[in-house]
GROMACS .gro file of C-alpha atoms in nm:
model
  355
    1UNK     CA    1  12.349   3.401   4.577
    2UNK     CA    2  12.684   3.253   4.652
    3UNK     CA    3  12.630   2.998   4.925
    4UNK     CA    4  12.981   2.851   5.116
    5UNK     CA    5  13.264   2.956   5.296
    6UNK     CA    6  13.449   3.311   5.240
    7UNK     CA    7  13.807   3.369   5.345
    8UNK     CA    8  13.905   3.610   5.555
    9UNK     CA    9  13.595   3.651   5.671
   10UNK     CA   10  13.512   3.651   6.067
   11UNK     CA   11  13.203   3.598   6.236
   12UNK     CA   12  13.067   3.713   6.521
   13UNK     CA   13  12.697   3.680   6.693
   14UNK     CA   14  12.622   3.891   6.968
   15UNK     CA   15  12.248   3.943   7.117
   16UNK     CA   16  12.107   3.715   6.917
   17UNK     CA   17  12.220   3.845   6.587
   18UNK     CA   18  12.562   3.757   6.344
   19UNK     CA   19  12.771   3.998   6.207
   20UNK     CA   20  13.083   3.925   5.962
   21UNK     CA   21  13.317   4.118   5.956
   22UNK     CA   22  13.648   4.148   5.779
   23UNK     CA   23  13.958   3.998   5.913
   24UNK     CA   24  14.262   4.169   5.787
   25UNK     CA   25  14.092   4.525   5.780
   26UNK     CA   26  13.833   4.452   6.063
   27UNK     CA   27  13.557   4.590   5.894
   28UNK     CA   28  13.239   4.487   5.944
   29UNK     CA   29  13.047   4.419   5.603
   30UNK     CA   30  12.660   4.546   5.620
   31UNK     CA   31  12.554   4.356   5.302
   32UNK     CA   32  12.352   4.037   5.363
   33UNK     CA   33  12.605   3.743   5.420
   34UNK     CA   34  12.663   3.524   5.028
   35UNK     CA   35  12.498   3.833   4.853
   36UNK     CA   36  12.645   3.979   4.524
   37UNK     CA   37  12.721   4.291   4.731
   38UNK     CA   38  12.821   4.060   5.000
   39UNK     CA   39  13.128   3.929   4.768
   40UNK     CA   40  13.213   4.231   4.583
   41UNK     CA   41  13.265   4.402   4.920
   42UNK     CA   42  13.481   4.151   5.026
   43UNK     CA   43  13.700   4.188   4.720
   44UNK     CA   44  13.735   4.560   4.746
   45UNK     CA   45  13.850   4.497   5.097
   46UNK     CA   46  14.117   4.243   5.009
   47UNK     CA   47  14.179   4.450   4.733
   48UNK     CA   48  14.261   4.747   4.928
   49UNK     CA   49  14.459   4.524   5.188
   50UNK     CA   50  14.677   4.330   4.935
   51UNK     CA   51  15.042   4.490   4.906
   52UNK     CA   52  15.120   4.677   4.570
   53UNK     CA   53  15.189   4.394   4.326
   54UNK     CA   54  15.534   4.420   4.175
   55UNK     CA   55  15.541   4.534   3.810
   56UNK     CA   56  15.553   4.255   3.507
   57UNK     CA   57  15.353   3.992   3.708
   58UNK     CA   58  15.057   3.799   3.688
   59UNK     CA   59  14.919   4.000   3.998
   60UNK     CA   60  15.000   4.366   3.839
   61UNK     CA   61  14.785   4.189   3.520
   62UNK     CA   62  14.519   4.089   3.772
   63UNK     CA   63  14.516   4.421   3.964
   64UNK     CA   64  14.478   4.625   3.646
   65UNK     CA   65  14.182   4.422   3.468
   66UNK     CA   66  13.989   4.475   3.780
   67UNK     CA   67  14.046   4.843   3.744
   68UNK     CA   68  13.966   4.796   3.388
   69UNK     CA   69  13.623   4.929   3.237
   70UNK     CA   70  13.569   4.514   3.118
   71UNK     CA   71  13.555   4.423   3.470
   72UNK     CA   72  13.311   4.721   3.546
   73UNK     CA   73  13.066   4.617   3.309
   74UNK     CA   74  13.048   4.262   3.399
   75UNK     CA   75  12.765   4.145   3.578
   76UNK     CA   76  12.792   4.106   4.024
   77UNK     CA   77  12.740   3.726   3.944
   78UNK     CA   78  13.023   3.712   3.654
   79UNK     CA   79  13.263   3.890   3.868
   80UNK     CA   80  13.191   3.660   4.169
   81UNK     CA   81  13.297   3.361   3.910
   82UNK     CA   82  13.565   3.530   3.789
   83UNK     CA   83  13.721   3.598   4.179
   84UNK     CA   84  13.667   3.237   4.227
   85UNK     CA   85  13.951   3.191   3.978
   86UNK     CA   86  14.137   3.493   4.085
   87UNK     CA   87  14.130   3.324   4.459
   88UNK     CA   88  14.277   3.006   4.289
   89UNK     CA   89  14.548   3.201   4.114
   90UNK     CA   90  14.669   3.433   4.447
   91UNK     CA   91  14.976   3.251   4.535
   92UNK     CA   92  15.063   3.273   4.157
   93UNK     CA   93  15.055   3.666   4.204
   94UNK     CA   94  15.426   3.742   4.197
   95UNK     CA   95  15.524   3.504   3.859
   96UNK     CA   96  15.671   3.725   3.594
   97UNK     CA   97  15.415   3.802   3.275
   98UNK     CA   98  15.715   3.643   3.080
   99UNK     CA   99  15.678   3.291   3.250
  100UNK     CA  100  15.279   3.324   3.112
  101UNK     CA  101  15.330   3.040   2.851
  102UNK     CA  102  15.132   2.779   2.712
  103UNK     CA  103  15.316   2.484   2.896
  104UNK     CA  104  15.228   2.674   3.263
  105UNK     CA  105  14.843   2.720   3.182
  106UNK     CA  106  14.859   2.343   3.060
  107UNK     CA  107  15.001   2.238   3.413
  108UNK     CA  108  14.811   2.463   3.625
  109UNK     CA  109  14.472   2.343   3.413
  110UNK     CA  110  14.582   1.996   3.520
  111UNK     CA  111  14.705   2.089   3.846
  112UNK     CA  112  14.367   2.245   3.936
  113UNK     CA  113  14.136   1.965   3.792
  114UNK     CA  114  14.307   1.712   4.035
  115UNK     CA  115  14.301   1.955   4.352
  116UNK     CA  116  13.987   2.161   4.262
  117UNK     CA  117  13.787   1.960   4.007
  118UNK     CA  118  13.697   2.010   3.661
  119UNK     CA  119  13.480   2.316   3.670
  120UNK     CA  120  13.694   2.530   3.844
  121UNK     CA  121  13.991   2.387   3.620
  122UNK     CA  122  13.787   2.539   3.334
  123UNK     CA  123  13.685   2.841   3.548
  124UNK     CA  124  14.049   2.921   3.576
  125UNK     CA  125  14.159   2.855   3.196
  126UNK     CA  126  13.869   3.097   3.086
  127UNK     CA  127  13.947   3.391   3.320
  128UNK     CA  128  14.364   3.340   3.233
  129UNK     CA  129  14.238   3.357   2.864
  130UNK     CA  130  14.065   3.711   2.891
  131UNK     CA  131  14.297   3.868   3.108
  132UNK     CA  132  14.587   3.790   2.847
  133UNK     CA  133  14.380   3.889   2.589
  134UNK     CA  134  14.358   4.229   2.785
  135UNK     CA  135  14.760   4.192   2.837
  136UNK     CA  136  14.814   4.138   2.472
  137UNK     CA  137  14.621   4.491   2.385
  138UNK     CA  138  14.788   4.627   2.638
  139UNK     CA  139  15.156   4.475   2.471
  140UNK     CA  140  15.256   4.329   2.803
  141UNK     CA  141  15.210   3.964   2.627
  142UNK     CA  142  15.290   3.919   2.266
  143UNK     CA  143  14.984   3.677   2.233
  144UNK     CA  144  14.719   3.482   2.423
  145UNK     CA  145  14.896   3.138   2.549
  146UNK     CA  146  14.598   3.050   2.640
  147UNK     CA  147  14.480   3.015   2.281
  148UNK     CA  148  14.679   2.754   2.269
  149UNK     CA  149  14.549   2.500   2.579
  150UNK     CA  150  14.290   2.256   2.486
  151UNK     CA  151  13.987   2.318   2.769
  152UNK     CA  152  13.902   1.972   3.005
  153UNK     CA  153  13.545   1.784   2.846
  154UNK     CA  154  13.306   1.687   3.012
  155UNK     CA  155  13.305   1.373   3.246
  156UNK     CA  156  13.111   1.153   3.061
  157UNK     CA  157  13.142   0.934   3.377
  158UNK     CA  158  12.888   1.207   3.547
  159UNK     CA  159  12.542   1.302   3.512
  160UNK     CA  160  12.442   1.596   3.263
  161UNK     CA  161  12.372   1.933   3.438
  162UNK     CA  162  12.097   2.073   3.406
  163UNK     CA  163  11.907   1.802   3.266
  164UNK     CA  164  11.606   1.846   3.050
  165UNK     CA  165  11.296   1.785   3.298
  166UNK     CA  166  11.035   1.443   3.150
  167UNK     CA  167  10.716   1.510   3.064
  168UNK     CA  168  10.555   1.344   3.354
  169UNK     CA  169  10.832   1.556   3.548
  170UNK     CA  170  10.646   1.846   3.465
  171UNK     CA  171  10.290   1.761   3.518
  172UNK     CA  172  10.383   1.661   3.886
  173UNK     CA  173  10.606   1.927   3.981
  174UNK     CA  174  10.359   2.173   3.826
  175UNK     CA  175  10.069   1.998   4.048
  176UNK     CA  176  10.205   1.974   4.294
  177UNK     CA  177  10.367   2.332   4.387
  178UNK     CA  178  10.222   2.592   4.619
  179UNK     CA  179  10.064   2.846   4.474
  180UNK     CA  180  10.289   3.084   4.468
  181UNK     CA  181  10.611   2.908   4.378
  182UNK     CA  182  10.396   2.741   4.082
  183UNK     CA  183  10.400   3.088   3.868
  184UNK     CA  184  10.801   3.082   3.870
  185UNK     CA  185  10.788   2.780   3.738
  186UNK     CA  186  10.549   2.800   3.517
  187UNK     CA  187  10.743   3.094   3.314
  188UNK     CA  188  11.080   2.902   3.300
  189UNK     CA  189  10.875   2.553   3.180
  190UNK     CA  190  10.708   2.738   2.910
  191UNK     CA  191  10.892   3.067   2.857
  192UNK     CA  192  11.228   2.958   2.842
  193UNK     CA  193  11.360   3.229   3.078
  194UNK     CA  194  11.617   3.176   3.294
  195UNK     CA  195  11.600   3.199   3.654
  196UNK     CA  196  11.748   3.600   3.735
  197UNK     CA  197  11.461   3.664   3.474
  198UNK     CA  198  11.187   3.451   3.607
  199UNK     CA  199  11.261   3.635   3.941
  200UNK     CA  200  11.291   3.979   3.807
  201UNK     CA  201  11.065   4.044   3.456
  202UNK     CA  202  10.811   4.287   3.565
  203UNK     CA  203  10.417   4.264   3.526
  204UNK     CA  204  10.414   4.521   3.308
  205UNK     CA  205  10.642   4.310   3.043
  206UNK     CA  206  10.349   4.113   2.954
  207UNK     CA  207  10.076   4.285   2.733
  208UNK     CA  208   9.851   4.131   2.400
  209UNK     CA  209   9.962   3.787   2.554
  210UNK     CA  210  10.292   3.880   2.460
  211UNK     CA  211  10.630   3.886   2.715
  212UNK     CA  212  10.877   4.155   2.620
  213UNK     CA  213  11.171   4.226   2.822
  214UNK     CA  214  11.569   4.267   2.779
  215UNK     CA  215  11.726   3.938   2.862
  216UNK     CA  216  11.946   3.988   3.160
  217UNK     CA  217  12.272   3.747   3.076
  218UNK     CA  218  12.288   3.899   2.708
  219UNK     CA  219  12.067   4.214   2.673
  220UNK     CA  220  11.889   4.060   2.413
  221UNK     CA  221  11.533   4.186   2.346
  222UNK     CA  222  11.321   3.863   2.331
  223UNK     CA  223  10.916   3.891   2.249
  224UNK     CA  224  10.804   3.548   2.374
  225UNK     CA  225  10.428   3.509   2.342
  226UNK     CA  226  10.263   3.404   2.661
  227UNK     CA  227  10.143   2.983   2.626
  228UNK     CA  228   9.751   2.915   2.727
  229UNK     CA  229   9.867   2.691   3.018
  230UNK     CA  230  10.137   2.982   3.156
  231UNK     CA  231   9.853   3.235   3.107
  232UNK     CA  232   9.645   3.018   3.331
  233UNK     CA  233   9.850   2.959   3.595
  234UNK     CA  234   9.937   3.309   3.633
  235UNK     CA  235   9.576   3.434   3.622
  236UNK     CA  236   9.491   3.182   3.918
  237UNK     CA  237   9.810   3.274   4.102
  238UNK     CA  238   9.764   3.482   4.427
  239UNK     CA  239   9.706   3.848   4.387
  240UNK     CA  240   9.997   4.013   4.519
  241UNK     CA  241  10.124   4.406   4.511
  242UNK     CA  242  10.483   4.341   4.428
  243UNK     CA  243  10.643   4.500   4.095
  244UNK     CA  244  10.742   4.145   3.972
  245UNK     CA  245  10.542   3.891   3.791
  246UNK     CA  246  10.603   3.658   4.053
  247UNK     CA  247  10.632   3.674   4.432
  248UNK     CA  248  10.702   3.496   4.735
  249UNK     CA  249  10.455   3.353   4.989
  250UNK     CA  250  10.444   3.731   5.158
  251UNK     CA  251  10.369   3.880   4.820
  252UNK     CA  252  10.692   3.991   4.838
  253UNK     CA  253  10.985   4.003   4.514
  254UNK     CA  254  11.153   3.683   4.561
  255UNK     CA  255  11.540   3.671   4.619
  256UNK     CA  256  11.763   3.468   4.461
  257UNK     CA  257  11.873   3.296   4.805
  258UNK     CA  258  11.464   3.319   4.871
  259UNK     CA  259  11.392   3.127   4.579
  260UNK     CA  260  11.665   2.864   4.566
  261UNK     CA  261  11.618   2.701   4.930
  262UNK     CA  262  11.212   2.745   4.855
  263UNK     CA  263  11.259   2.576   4.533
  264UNK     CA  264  11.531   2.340   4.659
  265UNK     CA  265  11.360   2.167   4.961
  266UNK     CA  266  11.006   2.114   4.720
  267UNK     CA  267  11.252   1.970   4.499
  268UNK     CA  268  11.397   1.742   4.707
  269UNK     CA  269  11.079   1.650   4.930
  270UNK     CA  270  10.967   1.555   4.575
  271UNK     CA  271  11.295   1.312   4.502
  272UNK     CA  272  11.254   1.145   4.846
  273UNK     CA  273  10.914   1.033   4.775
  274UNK     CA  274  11.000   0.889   4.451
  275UNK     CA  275  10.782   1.108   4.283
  276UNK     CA  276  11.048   1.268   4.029
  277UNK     CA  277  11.448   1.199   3.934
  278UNK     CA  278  11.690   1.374   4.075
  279UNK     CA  279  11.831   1.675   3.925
  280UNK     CA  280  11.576   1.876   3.818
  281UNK     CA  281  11.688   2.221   3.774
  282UNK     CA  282  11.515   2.569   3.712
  283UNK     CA  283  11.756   2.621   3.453
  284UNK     CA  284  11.725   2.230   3.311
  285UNK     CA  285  11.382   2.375   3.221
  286UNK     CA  286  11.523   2.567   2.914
  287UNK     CA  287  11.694   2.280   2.751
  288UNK     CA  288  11.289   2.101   2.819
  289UNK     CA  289  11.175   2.404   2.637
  290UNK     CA  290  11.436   2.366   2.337
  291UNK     CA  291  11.402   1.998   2.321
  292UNK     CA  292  10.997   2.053   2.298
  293UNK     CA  293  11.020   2.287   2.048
  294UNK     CA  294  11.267   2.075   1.831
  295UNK     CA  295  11.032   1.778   1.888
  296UNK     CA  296  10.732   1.975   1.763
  297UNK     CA  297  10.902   2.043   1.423
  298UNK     CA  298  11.029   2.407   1.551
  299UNK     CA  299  11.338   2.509   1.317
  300UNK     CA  300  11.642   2.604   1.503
  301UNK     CA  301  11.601   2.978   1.416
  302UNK     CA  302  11.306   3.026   1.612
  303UNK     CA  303  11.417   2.829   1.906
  304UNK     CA  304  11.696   3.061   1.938
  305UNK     CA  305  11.492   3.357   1.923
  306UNK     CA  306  11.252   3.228   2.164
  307UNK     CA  307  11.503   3.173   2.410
  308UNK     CA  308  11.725   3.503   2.348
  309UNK     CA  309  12.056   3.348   2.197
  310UNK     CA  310  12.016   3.521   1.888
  311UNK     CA  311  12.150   3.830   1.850
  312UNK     CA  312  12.008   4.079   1.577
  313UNK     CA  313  12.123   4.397   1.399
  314UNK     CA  314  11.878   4.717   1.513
  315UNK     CA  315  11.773   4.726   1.120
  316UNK     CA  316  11.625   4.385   1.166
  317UNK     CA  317  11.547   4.419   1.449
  318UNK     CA  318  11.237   4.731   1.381
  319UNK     CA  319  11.218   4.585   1.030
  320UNK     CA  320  11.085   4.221   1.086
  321UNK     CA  321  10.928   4.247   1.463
  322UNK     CA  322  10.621   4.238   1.348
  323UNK     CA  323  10.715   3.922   1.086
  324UNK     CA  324  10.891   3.770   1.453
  325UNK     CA  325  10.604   3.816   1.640
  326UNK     CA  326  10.399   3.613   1.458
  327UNK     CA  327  10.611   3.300   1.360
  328UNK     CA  328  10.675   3.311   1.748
  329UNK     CA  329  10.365   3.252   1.809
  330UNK     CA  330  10.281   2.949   1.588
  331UNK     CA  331  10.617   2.854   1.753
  332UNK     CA  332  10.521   2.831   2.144
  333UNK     CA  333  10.161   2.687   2.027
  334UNK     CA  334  10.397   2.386   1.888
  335UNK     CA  335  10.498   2.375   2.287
  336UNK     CA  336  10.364   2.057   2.409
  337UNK     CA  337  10.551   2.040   2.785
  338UNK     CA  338  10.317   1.742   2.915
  339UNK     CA  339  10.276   1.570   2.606
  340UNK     CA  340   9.916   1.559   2.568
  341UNK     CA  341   9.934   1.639   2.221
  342UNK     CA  342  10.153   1.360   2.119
  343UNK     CA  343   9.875   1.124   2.368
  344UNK     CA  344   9.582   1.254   2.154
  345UNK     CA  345   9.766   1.172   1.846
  346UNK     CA  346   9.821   0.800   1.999
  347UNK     CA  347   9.466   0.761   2.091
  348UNK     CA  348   9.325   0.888   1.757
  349UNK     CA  349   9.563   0.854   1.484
  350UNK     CA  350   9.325   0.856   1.195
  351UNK     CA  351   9.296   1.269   1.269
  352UNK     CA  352   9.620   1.311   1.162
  353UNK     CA  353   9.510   1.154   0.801
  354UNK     CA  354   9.215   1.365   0.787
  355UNK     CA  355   9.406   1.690   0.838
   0.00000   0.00000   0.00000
């Protein structure tokens, strides 16, 4: 859930409750305030209030991509990203297609990183790139300029997102979460998944100790067999009725906004008592999983299947999921999160010699 300030956006409270409403149009919006639905409403509004761009410019291009079937099939969280740069490129709306040149996505990449910082800067170069790549089949550009402009690195100056989470990071943020935040958790420190599935994948996804579901970034099919310690901590979690593996402290499906100020203030009540690093993440857990798995002599292949970035033809796919199934799971039995394997091997090294 997007969570800021929206232009154009007014609101009003009135016995004891807030409404928002739009300004321009003076609609009120019924979807909860930050809310996928929340922003795409908004942008069909200011859609629907924006004068007819003029034809040959960047706003005609912008206009007709969002009309586009490519912009229908991306995902509510996607298309709130991709606004984000749309928002950035409004006042740009009335620049002829034929100024769209290398040299202007160079100075408006730089131009943004100094105003708007580096991620938006970046956010702005990949949207330009795939709506002149729509442009170009559409012969209103004779190629992708953007093709062209070098993307910003990193800041090596700033700290990693999304760290990987320490060992002893795990064991105390595992011990020390409520019982019913704990099972979310648990599945992104030793499934992998990230955090729209942890908060969605159904009970019924897990069968034979085995978690099968359709990844929900790519639509990849992972089968990701289910670790002794997650199996634990989800057979000791509290019983709840709700559809979804995990649920909230009513027994409720969490919500992404639910979830994130839940999982925010235990994070940070842990930070200000020293008792982990700052910037632990839900989704810093899957880089913990990869690194585990690399540690624990996993090849790269599996690791990507584990974690759904491999993508597989359908004849492989029914032809060796049996074959999968298996070397996944000698692969998450490798998964040492807390590293009490590697201990074990420190205190008694001459096992290792008689194996």
């Amino acid at each position: 859930m997007f969570r800021g300030r929206v232009k154009g956006i007014k609101r009003v409270q009135a016995k004891g409750r807030v409404y928002y409403y739009h300004r321009r149009t003076k609609t009120r919006i019924k979807a909860a305030f930050g809310s996928p639905e929340f922003i795409l409403e908004v942008a069909r509004l200011e859609a629907g209030s924006q004068p007819t761009a003029r034809p040959g410019t960047l706003g005609m291009l912008i206009d007709a991509y969002r009309k586009s079937p490519f912009w229908h099939d991306l995902k509510p969280a996607t298309r709130i990203t991709y606004d984000r740069a749309f928002e950035v490129l409004a006042p740009l709306r009335g620049m002829p297609l034929v100024e769209f040149r290398a040299s202007w996505v160079a100075a408006l990449r730089d131009e943004v990183n100094d105003k708007r910082g580096r991620w938006m800067a970046k956010n702005v170069r990949a949207v330009l790139s795939i709506i002149a790549e729509f442009a170009r089949e559409k012969e209103w550009l004779s190629d992708n300029p953007v093709r062209r402009v070098r993307g910003l690195r990193r800041d090596q100056q700033k700290p990693r997102l999304n760290r990987g989470w320490k060992e002893q990071e795990c064991r105390t943020v595992i011990e020390a979460a409520p019982d019913y935040l704990r099972p979310a958790i648990a599945l992104a420190m030793f499934a992998g998944l990230r955090k729209t599935d942890v908060l969605t994948v159904r009970k019924d996804a897990i069968s034979d100790g085995i978690l099968r579901m359709l990844t929900s970034k790519r639509g990849i099919e992972v089968a990701i067999p289910v670790h002794p310690q997650l199996a634990q901590i989800l057979a000791n979690a509290p019983r709840h009725s709700a559809p979804t593996v995990v649920a909230n402290s009513r027994g409720e499906s969490w919500t992404a906004s639910g979830f994130n100020s839940t999982f925010g203030k235990f994070i940070g009540r842990l930070e200000q008592s020293g008792r982990v690093a700052s910037g632990l993440t839900m989704h810093g857990l899957r880089h913990t999983v990869g690194q585990r798995l690399r540690e624990a002599g996993a090849d790269l292949d599996d690791i990507r299947r584990i974690l759904g970035q491999r993508t597989l033809s359908m004849a492989q796919h029914y032809s060796d999921a049996a074959d999968r199934t298996a070397e996944a799971r000698l692969t998450v039995a490798k998964l040492d999160i807390f590293g009490e394997k590697r201990a074990e091997k420190m205190e008694n090294p001459a096992s290792e010699l008689e194996n």
